[in-house]
PDB file of C-alpha atoms in Angstrom:
ATOM      1  CA  MET A 195     163.193 153.410  80.826  1.00 66.00           C
ATOM      2  CA  ALA A 196     164.783 155.987  83.096  1.00 66.00           C
ATOM      3  CA  PHE A 197     161.971 158.377  82.154  1.00 68.00           C
ATOM      4  CA  LEU A 198     159.339 155.861  83.303  1.00 72.00           C
ATOM      5  CA  ASP A 199     161.246 155.239  86.539  1.00 69.00           C
ATOM      6  CA  GLN A 200     161.248 158.969  87.196  1.00 72.00           C
ATOM      7  CA  ASN A 201     157.581 159.375  86.214  1.00 73.00           C
ATOM      8  CA  PRO A 202     155.634 156.518  87.823  1.00 72.00           C
ATOM      9  CA  GLY A 203     152.384 158.329  87.090  1.00 77.00           C
ATOM     10  CA  LEU A 204     152.964 157.417  83.458  1.00 83.00           C
ATOM     11  CA  GLY A 205     154.940 154.224  83.964  1.00 86.00           C
ATOM     12  CA  TYR A 206     152.469 152.284  86.080  1.00 90.00           C
ATOM     13  CA  PRO A 207     149.428 152.889  83.826  1.00 92.00           C
ATOM     14  CA  ALA A 208     151.569 151.865  80.849  1.00 92.00           C
ATOM     15  CA  ALA A 209     152.646 148.722  82.719  1.00 93.00           C
ATOM     16  CA  ALA A 210     149.021 147.944  83.591  1.00 95.00           C
ATOM     17  CA  GLY A 211     147.976 148.279  79.946  1.00 95.00           C
ATOM     18  CA  LEU A 212     150.882 146.088  78.857  1.00 95.00           C
ATOM     19  CA  GLY A 213     149.899 143.485  81.455  1.00 96.00           C
ATOM     20  CA  LEU A 214     146.320 143.324  80.145  1.00 96.00           C
ATOM     21  CA  LEU A 215     147.540 142.884  76.566  1.00 95.00           C
ATOM     22  CA  LEU A 216     150.017 140.198  77.603  1.00 97.00           C
ATOM     23  CA  GLY A 217     147.272 138.446  79.581  1.00 96.00           C
ATOM     24  CA  SER A 218     145.065 138.398  76.486  1.00 93.00           C
ATOM     25  CA  PHE A 219     147.890 136.785  74.506  1.00 94.00           C
ATOM     26  CA  LEU A 220     148.581 134.279  77.295  1.00 96.00           C
ATOM     27  CA  ASN A 221     144.949 133.161  77.123  1.00 94.00           C
ATOM     28  CA  VAL A 222     145.557 132.289  73.477  1.00 93.00           C
ATOM     29  CA  VAL A 223     148.698 130.336  74.397  1.00 95.00           C
ATOM     30  CA  ILE A 224     146.942 128.458  77.212  1.00 96.00           C
ATOM     31  CA  LEU A 225     144.042 127.423  75.000  1.00 92.00           C
ATOM     32  CA  ARG A 226     145.730 126.823  71.642  1.00 92.00           C
ATOM     33  CA  LEU A 227     149.212 125.452  72.360  1.00 94.00           C
ATOM     34  CA  PRO A 228     148.030 122.097  73.845  1.00 93.00           C
ATOM     35  CA  ARG A 229     145.691 121.554  70.899  1.00 91.00           C
ATOM     36  CA  ARG A 230     148.491 122.299  68.434  1.00 91.00           C
ATOM     37  CA  LEU A 231     150.803 119.896  70.245  1.00 90.00           C
ATOM     38  CA  GLU A 232     148.194 117.126  70.344  1.00 91.00           C
ATOM     39  CA  TRP A 233     147.554 117.563  66.616  1.00 85.00           C
ATOM     40  CA  GLN A 234     151.295 117.361  65.885  1.00 88.00           C
ATOM     41  CA  TRP A 235     151.739 114.291  68.130  1.00 85.00           C
ATOM     42  CA  LYS A 236     148.924 112.445  66.340  1.00 85.00           C
ATOM     43  CA  ARG A 237     150.401 113.359  62.979  1.00 84.00           C
ATOM     44  CA  ASP A 238     153.871 112.162  64.024  1.00 83.00           C
ATOM     45  CA  SER A 239     152.428 108.920  65.447  1.00 86.00           C
ATOM     46  CA  ARG A 240     150.630 108.090  62.199  1.00 83.00           C
ATOM     47  CA  GLU A 241     153.852 108.689  60.281  1.00 82.00           C
ATOM     48  CA  VAL A 242     155.914 106.463  62.608  1.00 85.00           C
ATOM     49  CA  LEU A 243     153.307 103.662  62.522  1.00 83.00           C
ATOM     50  CA  GLY A 244     152.987 103.893  58.753  1.00 83.00           C
ATOM     51  CA  GLU A 245     149.280 104.657  58.903  1.00 82.00           C
ATOM     52  CA  PRO A 246     147.621 106.459  55.976  1.00 80.00           C
ATOM     53  CA  GLU A 247     147.264 110.212  56.125  1.00 78.00           C
ATOM     54  CA  LEU A 248     143.898 111.478  57.329  1.00 77.00           C
ATOM     55  CA  TYR A 249     142.230 114.780  56.616  1.00 74.00           C
ATOM     56  CA  ASP A 250     142.944 116.520  59.874  1.00 77.00           C
ATOM     57  CA  PRO A 251     143.302 120.294  59.500  1.00 79.00           C
ATOM     58  CA  PRO A 252     145.540 121.911  62.112  1.00 80.00           C
ATOM     59  CA  PRO A 253     143.959 123.834  64.993  1.00 81.00           C
ATOM     60  CA  PRO A 254     144.228 127.627  64.943  1.00 81.00           C
ATOM     61  CA  GLY A 255     147.748 128.971  65.313  1.00 79.00           C
ATOM     62  CA  ILE A 256     148.850 131.065  68.245  1.00 80.00           C
ATOM     63  CA  VAL A 257     149.786 134.264  66.407  1.00 74.00           C
ATOM     64  CA  VAL A 258     148.201 134.461  62.951  1.00 70.00           C
ATOM     65  CA  GLU A 259     144.572 133.340  63.311  1.00 76.00           C
ATOM     66  CA  ARG A 260     142.094 135.814  64.788  1.00 77.00           C
ATOM     67  CA  SER A 261     140.352 135.133  68.080  1.00 80.00           C
ATOM     68  CA  HIS A 262     136.886 133.607  67.780  1.00 78.00           C
ATOM     69  CA  CYS A 263     134.078 132.198  69.879  1.00 79.00           C
ATOM     70  CA  PRO A 264     134.880 128.547  70.709  1.00 76.00           C
ATOM     71  CA  HIS A 265     131.178 127.657  70.376  1.00 77.00           C
ATOM     72  CA  CYS A 266     129.935 129.313  67.157  1.00 82.00           C
ATOM     73  CA  LYS A 267     133.376 130.240  65.668  1.00 78.00           C
ATOM     74  CA  HIS A 268     132.257 133.874  65.314  1.00 77.00           C
ATOM     75  CA  PRO A 269     135.433 135.947  64.620  1.00 81.00           C
ATOM     76  CA  LEU A 270     135.869 138.617  67.254  1.00 80.00           C
ATOM     77  CA  ARG A 271     136.061 142.216  66.126  1.00 81.00           C
ATOM     78  CA  TRP A 272     138.569 144.532  67.765  1.00 75.00           C
ATOM     79  CA  TYR A 273     135.990 145.994  70.169  1.00 80.00           C
ATOM     80  CA  GLU A 274     135.019 142.487  71.266  1.00 78.00           C
ATOM     81  CA  ASN A 275     138.615 141.646  72.125  1.00 83.00           C
ATOM     82  CA  ILE A 276     139.572 144.441  74.531  1.00 87.00           C
ATOM     83  CA  PRO A 277     140.992 142.803  77.685  1.00 89.00           C
ATOM     84  CA  VAL A 278     138.491 142.646  80.580  1.00 90.00           C
ATOM     85  CA  LEU A 279     136.358 145.540  79.243  1.00 90.00           C
ATOM     86  CA  SER A 280     134.875 143.524  76.366  1.00 88.00           C
ATOM     87  CA  TRP A 281     134.054 140.653  78.699  1.00 87.00           C
ATOM     88  CA  LEU A 282     132.261 143.044  81.050  1.00 89.00           C
ATOM     89  CA  ALA A 283     130.461 144.845  78.228  1.00 88.00           C
ATOM     90  CA  LEU A 284     129.268 141.533  76.778  1.00 85.00           C
ATOM     91  CA  ARG A 285     128.291 140.363  80.289  1.00 83.00           C
ATOM     92  CA  GLY A 286     130.362 137.225  79.848  1.00 84.00           C
ATOM     93  CA  ARG A 287     128.489 135.986  76.782  1.00 87.00           C
ATOM     94  CA  CYS A 288     129.238 135.723  73.063  1.00 83.00           C
ATOM     95  CA  ARG A 289     127.692 138.577  71.081  1.00 82.00           C
ATOM     96  CA  SER A 290     126.686 136.168  68.301  1.00 83.00           C
ATOM     97  CA  CYS A 291     125.446 132.953  69.943  1.00 87.00           C
ATOM     98  CA  HIS A 292     125.134 134.185  73.558  1.00 81.00           C
ATOM     99  CA  ALA A 293     127.113 131.203  74.855  1.00 85.00           C
ATOM    100  CA  PRO A 294     128.911 131.910  78.154  1.00 88.00           C
ATOM    101  CA  ILE A 295     132.516 133.107  77.922  1.00 84.00           C
ATOM    102  CA  SER A 296     134.835 131.460  80.430  1.00 88.00           C
ATOM    103  CA  TRP A 297     135.947 133.394  83.500  1.00 90.00           C
ATOM    104  CA  GLN A 298     139.466 132.332  82.550  1.00 91.00           C
ATOM    105  CA  TYR A 299     139.786 135.216  80.103  1.00 91.00           C
ATOM    106  CA  PRO A 300     139.389 138.179  82.491  1.00 94.00           C
ATOM    107  CA  LEU A 301     141.089 136.341  85.365  1.00 96.00           C
ATOM    108  CA  VAL A 302     144.263 135.627  83.386  1.00 96.00           C
ATOM    109  CA  GLU A 303     144.289 139.197  82.036  1.00 96.00           C
ATOM    110  CA  LEU A 304     143.889 140.733  85.498  1.00 96.00           C
ATOM    111  CA  LEU A 305     146.417 138.339  87.052  1.00 96.00           C
ATOM    112  CA  THR A 306     148.993 139.171  84.388  1.00 97.00           C
ATOM    113  CA  MET A 307     148.375 142.887  84.883  1.00 97.00           C
ATOM    114  CA  LEU A 308     148.987 142.562  88.628  1.00 97.00           C
ATOM    115  CA  LEU A 309     152.154 140.534  88.058  1.00 97.00           C
ATOM    116  CA  VAL A 310     153.533 143.059  85.569  1.00 97.00           C
ATOM    117  CA  LEU A 311     152.840 145.877  88.031  1.00 96.00           C
ATOM    118  CA  ALA A 312     154.590 143.870  90.762  1.00 96.00           C
ATOM    119  CA  CYS A 313     157.600 143.371  88.466  1.00 96.00           C
ATOM    120  CA  VAL A 314     158.093 147.059  87.712  1.00 94.00           C
ATOM    121  CA  TRP A 315     157.424 147.973  91.352  1.00 93.00           C
ATOM    122  CA  ARG A 316     160.065 145.505  92.570  1.00 93.00           C
ATOM    123  CA  PHE A 317     162.669 145.809  89.802  1.00 93.00           C
ATOM    124  CA  GLY A 318     161.910 149.045  87.962  1.00 91.00           C
ATOM    125  CA  PHE A 319     161.359 149.654  84.231  1.00 90.00           C
ATOM    126  CA  GLY A 320     164.804 148.525  83.066  1.00 90.00           C
ATOM    127  CA  TRP A 321     166.165 145.120  82.086  1.00 92.00           C
ATOM    128  CA  HIS A 322     165.603 143.699  85.571  1.00 94.00           C
ATOM    129  CA  GLY A 323     161.916 144.520  85.370  1.00 94.00           C
ATOM    130  CA  PHE A 324     161.690 143.228  81.788  1.00 94.00           C
ATOM    131  CA  GLY A 325     163.237 139.892  82.772  1.00 96.00           C
ATOM    132  CA  ALA A 326     160.840 139.556  85.705  1.00 97.00           C
ATOM    133  CA  ILE A 327     157.902 140.200  83.357  1.00 97.00           C
ATOM    134  CA  VAL A 328     159.140 137.490  80.968  1.00 97.00           C
ATOM    135  CA  LEU A 329     159.455 134.998  83.837  1.00 98.00           C
ATOM    136  CA  SER A 330     155.988 135.878  85.149  1.00 97.00           C
ATOM    137  CA  CYS A 331     154.333 135.472  81.741  1.00 97.00           C
ATOM    138  CA  PHE A 332     155.912 132.058  81.185  1.00 98.00           C
ATOM    139  CA  LEU A 333     154.748 130.922  84.629  1.00 97.00           C
ATOM    140  CA  VAL A 334     151.184 132.108  83.996  1.00 97.00           C
ATOM    141  CA  ALA A 335     151.048 130.223  80.691  1.00 97.00           C
ATOM    142  CA  LEU A 336     152.544 127.052  82.160  1.00 97.00           C
ATOM    143  CA  SER A 337     150.212 127.132  85.165  1.00 96.00           C
ATOM    144  CA  GLY A 338     147.144 127.635  83.001  1.00 96.00           C
ATOM    145  CA  ILE A 339     148.084 124.792  80.661  1.00 96.00           C
ATOM    146  CA  ASP A 340     148.904 122.426  83.535  1.00 95.00           C
ATOM    147  CA  LEU A 341     145.614 123.178  85.280  1.00 92.00           C
ATOM    148  CA  ARG A 342     143.667 122.457  82.100  1.00 92.00           C
ATOM    149  CA  THR A 343     145.627 119.517  80.672  1.00 92.00           C
ATOM    150  CA  GLN A 344     148.180 118.332  83.290  1.00 91.00           C
ATOM    151  CA  LEU A 345     150.861 119.121  80.724  1.00 93.00           C
ATOM    152  CA  LEU A 346     153.973 121.288  81.020  1.00 95.00           C
ATOM    153  CA  PRO A 347     155.180 121.655  77.407  1.00 95.00           C
ATOM    154  CA  ASP A 348     158.874 121.578  76.578  1.00 95.00           C
ATOM    155  CA  GLN A 349     158.086 124.447  74.196  1.00 95.00           C
ATOM    156  CA  LEU A 350     157.747 126.672  77.285  1.00 97.00           C
ATOM    157  CA  THR A 351     159.840 125.092  80.060  1.00 97.00           C
ATOM    158  CA  LEU A 352     163.038 124.766  78.034  1.00 96.00           C
ATOM    159  CA  PRO A 353     163.025 128.324  76.597  1.00 97.00           C
ATOM    160  CA  LEU A 354     162.341 129.615  80.121  1.00 97.00           C
ATOM    161  CA  MET A 355     165.413 127.776  81.391  1.00 97.00           C
ATOM    162  CA  TRP A 356     167.588 129.064  78.547  1.00 97.00           C
ATOM    163  CA  LEU A 357     166.373 132.624  79.071  1.00 97.00           C
ATOM    164  CA  GLY A 358     167.437 132.377  82.710  1.00 97.00           C
ATOM    165  CA  LEU A 359     170.859 131.131  81.659  1.00 97.00           C
ATOM    166  CA  VAL A 360     171.190 133.882  79.046  1.00 96.00           C
ATOM    167  CA  ALA A 361     170.234 136.506  81.637  1.00 96.00           C
ATOM    168  CA  SER A 362     173.061 135.220  83.833  1.00 96.00           C
ATOM    169  CA  ILE A 363     175.668 136.081  81.176  1.00 94.00           C
ATOM    170  CA  ASP A 364     175.432 139.719  82.256  1.00 91.00           C
ATOM    171  CA  ALA A 365     174.680 138.665  85.852  1.00 93.00           C
ATOM    172  CA  LEU A 366     171.234 140.234  85.620  1.00 94.00           C
ATOM    173  CA  TYR A 367     170.064 138.251  88.667  1.00 94.00           C
ATOM    174  CA  LEU A 368     172.656 135.486  89.081  1.00 95.00           C
ATOM    175  CA  THR A 369     176.125 134.653  87.866  1.00 95.00           C
ATOM    176  CA  PRO A 370     176.410 131.967  85.153  1.00 95.00           C
ATOM    177  CA  LYS A 371     177.700 129.469  87.723  1.00 96.00           C
ATOM    178  CA  GLN A 372     174.765 130.124  90.056  1.00 95.00           C
ATOM    179  CA  ALA A 373     172.233 129.835  87.226  1.00 96.00           C
ATOM    180  CA  MET A 374     173.702 126.621  85.799  1.00 97.00           C
ATOM    181  CA  THR A 375     173.990 125.029  89.244  1.00 96.00           C
ATOM    182  CA  GLY A 376     170.402 126.004  90.045  1.00 96.00           C
ATOM    183  CA  ALA A 377     169.127 124.495  86.781  1.00 96.00           C
ATOM    184  CA  MET A 378     171.020 121.222  87.263  1.00 96.00           C
ATOM    185  CA  VAL A 379     170.077 120.771  90.918  1.00 96.00           C
ATOM    186  CA  GLY A 380     166.491 121.788  90.183  1.00 95.00           C
ATOM    187  CA  TYR A 381     166.115 119.038  87.594  1.00 95.00           C
ATOM    188  CA  LEU A 382     167.977 116.343  89.517  1.00 94.00           C
ATOM    189  CA  SER A 383     166.186 116.981  92.807  1.00 92.00           C
ATOM    190  CA  LEU A 384     162.704 116.198  91.478  1.00 90.00           C
ATOM    191  CA  TRP A 385     164.004 113.519  89.110  1.00 91.00           C
ATOM    192  CA  SER A 386     165.523 111.723  92.130  1.00 91.00           C
ATOM    193  CA  VAL A 387     162.210 111.845  93.996  1.00 87.00           C
ATOM    194  CA  TRP A 388     160.400 110.524  90.920  1.00 84.00           C
ATOM    195  CA  TRP A 389     162.951 107.712  90.436  1.00 87.00           C
ATOM    196  CA  LEU A 390     162.843 106.587  94.078  1.00 88.00           C
ATOM    197  CA  PHE A 391     159.046 106.670  94.138  1.00 82.00           C
ATOM    198  CA  LYS A 392     158.898 104.589  90.962  1.00 83.00           C
ATOM    199  CA  GLN A 393     161.359 102.038  92.329  1.00 85.00           C
ATOM    200  CA  LEU A 394     159.371 101.677  95.551  1.00 83.00           C
ATOM    201  CA  THR A 395     155.832 101.689  94.148  1.00 81.00           C
ATOM    202  CA  GLY A 396     156.157 100.929  90.450  1.00 78.00           C
ATOM    203  CA  LYS A 397     154.205 104.107  89.723  1.00 77.00           C
ATOM    204  CA  GLU A 398     155.198 107.523  88.456  1.00 75.00           C
ATOM    205  CA  GLY A 399     154.494 110.103  91.139  1.00 71.00           C
ATOM    206  CA  MET A 400     154.888 113.159  88.908  1.00 78.00           C
ATOM    207  CA  GLY A 401     155.323 114.163  85.304  1.00 81.00           C
ATOM    208  CA  HIS A 402     158.650 114.872  83.640  1.00 87.00           C
ATOM    209  CA  GLY A 403     157.540 118.426  82.969  1.00 92.00           C
ATOM    210  CA  ASP A 404     157.827 119.162  86.685  1.00 93.00           C
ATOM    211  CA  PHE A 405     161.569 118.363  86.572  1.00 92.00           C
ATOM    212  CA  LYS A 406     162.038 120.749  83.667  1.00 95.00           C
ATOM    213  CA  LEU A 407     159.988 123.507  85.271  1.00 96.00           C
ATOM    214  CA  LEU A 408     162.074 123.357  88.441  1.00 96.00           C
ATOM    215  CA  ALA A 409     165.234 123.345  86.295  1.00 97.00           C
ATOM    216  CA  ALA A 410     163.934 126.472  84.565  1.00 97.00           C
ATOM    217  CA  LEU A 411     163.176 128.108  87.906  1.00 97.00           C
ATOM    218  CA  GLY A 412     166.628 127.104  89.142  1.00 96.00           C
ATOM    219  CA  ALA A 413     168.173 129.125  86.324  1.00 97.00           C
ATOM    220  CA  TRP A 414     166.387 132.181  87.732  1.00 97.00           C
ATOM    221  CA  VAL A 415     166.612 131.627  91.515  1.00 95.00           C
ATOM    222  CA  GLY A 416     169.891 129.683  91.781  1.00 94.00           C
ATOM    223  CA  LEU A 417     170.869 126.870  94.099  1.00 93.00           C
ATOM    224  CA  LYS A 418     169.826 128.773  97.229  1.00 90.00           C
ATOM    225  CA  GLY A 419     166.309 129.142  95.875  1.00 92.00           C
ATOM    226  CA  ILE A 420     165.710 125.470  95.023  1.00 93.00           C
ATOM    227  CA  LEU A 421     164.968 124.169  98.537  1.00 90.00           C
ATOM    228  CA  PRO A 422     162.630 127.050  99.485  1.00 90.00           C
ATOM    229  CA  THR A 423     160.797 126.577  96.180  1.00 93.00           C
ATOM    230  CA  ILE A 424     160.325 122.843  96.790  1.00 92.00           C
ATOM    231  CA  LEU A 425     159.250 123.314 100.396  1.00 90.00           C
ATOM    232  CA  LEU A 426     156.852 126.156  99.666  1.00 90.00           C
ATOM    233  CA  SER A 427     155.290 124.440  96.654  1.00 91.00           C
ATOM    234  CA  SER A 428     154.884 121.172  98.586  1.00 88.00           C
ATOM    235  CA  LEU A 429     153.245 122.944 101.513  1.00 88.00           C
ATOM    236  CA  VAL A 430     150.834 124.934  99.366  1.00 85.00           C
ATOM    237  CA  GLY A 431     150.162 121.918  97.140  1.00 83.00           C
ATOM    238  CA  ALA A 432     149.353 119.677 100.111  1.00 81.00           C
ATOM    239  CA  ILE A 433     146.928 122.191 101.601  1.00 82.00           C
ATOM    240  CA  VAL A 434     145.204 123.323  98.418  1.00 81.00           C
ATOM    241  CA  GLY A 435     145.225 119.832  96.902  1.00 76.00           C
ATOM    242  CA  SER A 436     143.630 118.280  99.983  1.00 76.00           C
ATOM    243  CA  VAL A 437     140.917 120.929 100.051  1.00 77.00           C
ATOM    244  CA  TRP A 438     140.268 120.459  96.325  1.00 73.00           C
ATOM    245  CA  LEU A 439     140.036 116.658  96.636  1.00 72.00           C
ATOM    246  CA  ALA A 440     137.651 116.967  99.584  1.00 72.00           C
ATOM    247  CA  ALA A 441     135.483 119.509  97.767  1.00 71.00           C
ATOM    248  CA  LYS A 442     135.314 117.323  94.640  1.00 67.00           C
ATOM    249  CA  GLY A 443     134.845 114.095  96.594  1.00 69.00           C
ATOM    250  CA  ARG A 444     137.928 112.517  95.008  1.00 69.00           C
ATOM    251  CA  ASP A 445     140.349 110.063  96.601  1.00 64.00           C
ATOM    252  CA  ARG A 446     144.082 110.618  97.084  1.00 66.00           C
ATOM    253  CA  ALA A 447     144.897 108.590  93.969  1.00 65.00           C
ATOM    254  CA  THR A 448     143.501 111.397  91.800  1.00 72.00           C
ATOM    255  CA  PRO A 449     146.364 113.109  89.915  1.00 74.00           C
ATOM    256  CA  ILE A 450     146.825 116.787  90.756  1.00 80.00           C
ATOM    257  CA  PRO A 451     148.873 119.190  88.619  1.00 87.00           C
ATOM    258  CA  PHE A 452     151.961 120.265  90.566  1.00 89.00           C
ATOM    259  CA  GLY A 453     153.184 122.846  88.070  1.00 92.00           C
ATOM    260  CA  PRO A 454     151.072 125.770  89.360  1.00 93.00           C
ATOM    261  CA  TYR A 455     152.389 125.279  92.901  1.00 93.00           C
ATOM    262  CA  LEU A 456     155.972 125.212  91.635  1.00 95.00           C
ATOM    263  CA  ALA A 457     155.277 128.334  89.599  1.00 96.00           C
ATOM    264  CA  VAL A 458     153.806 130.261  92.529  1.00 94.00           C
ATOM    265  CA  ALA A 459     156.581 129.186  94.888  1.00 94.00           C
ATOM    266  CA  GLY A 460     159.307 129.930  92.333  1.00 95.00           C
ATOM    267  CA  TRP A 461     157.857 133.378  91.633  1.00 96.00           C
ATOM    268  CA  ILE A 462     157.774 134.216  95.352  1.00 95.00           C
ATOM    269  CA  VAL A 463     161.340 132.995  95.860  1.00 95.00           C
ATOM    270  CA  PHE A 464     162.521 134.934  92.802  1.00 96.00           C
ATOM    271  CA  PHE A 465     161.036 138.124  94.220  1.00 93.00           C
ATOM    272  CA  TRP A 466     161.732 137.719  97.923  1.00 90.00           C
ATOM    273  CA  GLY A 467     163.928 134.646  98.354  1.00 83.00           C
ATOM    274  CA  GLY A 468     166.710 136.545 100.111  1.00 77.00           C
ATOM    275  CA  ASP A 469     164.293 138.268 102.466  1.00 78.00           C
ATOM    276  CA  LEU A 470     162.551 134.981 103.298  1.00 77.00           C
ATOM    277  CA  LEU A 471     165.868 133.252 104.009  1.00 73.00           C
ATOM    278  CA  ASP A 472     167.016 136.112 106.216  1.00 75.00           C
ATOM    279  CA  LEU A 473     163.699 136.029 108.092  1.00 75.00           C
ATOM    280  CA  TYR A 474     163.987 132.265 108.636  1.00 68.00           C
ATOM    281  CA  LEU A 475     167.573 132.532 109.909  1.00 67.00           C
ATOM    282  CA  ARG A 476     166.552 135.234 112.361  1.00 74.00           C
ATOM    283  CA  PHE A 477     163.559 133.195 113.523  1.00 73.00           C
ATOM    284  CA  ALA A 478     165.784 130.136 114.013  1.00 64.00           C
ATOM    285  CA  GLY A 479     168.296 132.222 115.955  1.00 66.00           C
ATOM    286  CA  LEU A 480     171.029 131.618 113.390  1.00 62.00           C
ATOM    287  CA  ARG A 481     171.550 135.292 112.637  1.00 62.00           C
TER     288      ARG A 481
END
């Protein structure tokens, strides 16, 4: 790691390549994990209700099964699965059936590459940079799943929270007390808003996954980062959500996934929370 820090000409290209590979894997997680969860939920429901077993083969797994075209099921060869380059070479279409390949694939790969580069630029190639990469990858996967399904799976939010707490044992970013306090306040803050909204309107204003995502972010940004994360995500969500509703011709009752806004805000606060707070205090004349 010290060698890569001292030789950025080698370190940054390696980080870029790693980011593209991670982005390719995150595409698999985004597309396959919700289908696996839905299949498992249906199976569990039939068992609880005492319904007879049905022939319902499981969807492809996340790690073992090879990538394939979602339209014709053509298994992709290695040269058809090179991040970004294969998509460009195939001109965004399946080599077998010529069906269009979603823009999601190269976008997620390029986004992950940029985030990995930002992590090593900000934190270096050691454990601090590695932890930032882990956080970024989880947030990309959660955002992609929430945008597609309005679901924030416990299988991702809870491990992300525990990883933040584990990182605090050696005070990688926070002390254990700061990480635990951030996780607890993160969960309770959005849960309180949800509970009050439900008492007043009889409706649920947000999903439970949002509480858990903010708890996970709290384990990484601490108590001081919770309020900036909520404020920033609410501001961006209000602006982008309003524009999206207007563009789609939808009314304000249309549910909008909040997870991506929390993820973006939490990532920004994790990287520059101290700088943003210092800038605000100076602007307000408090420092």
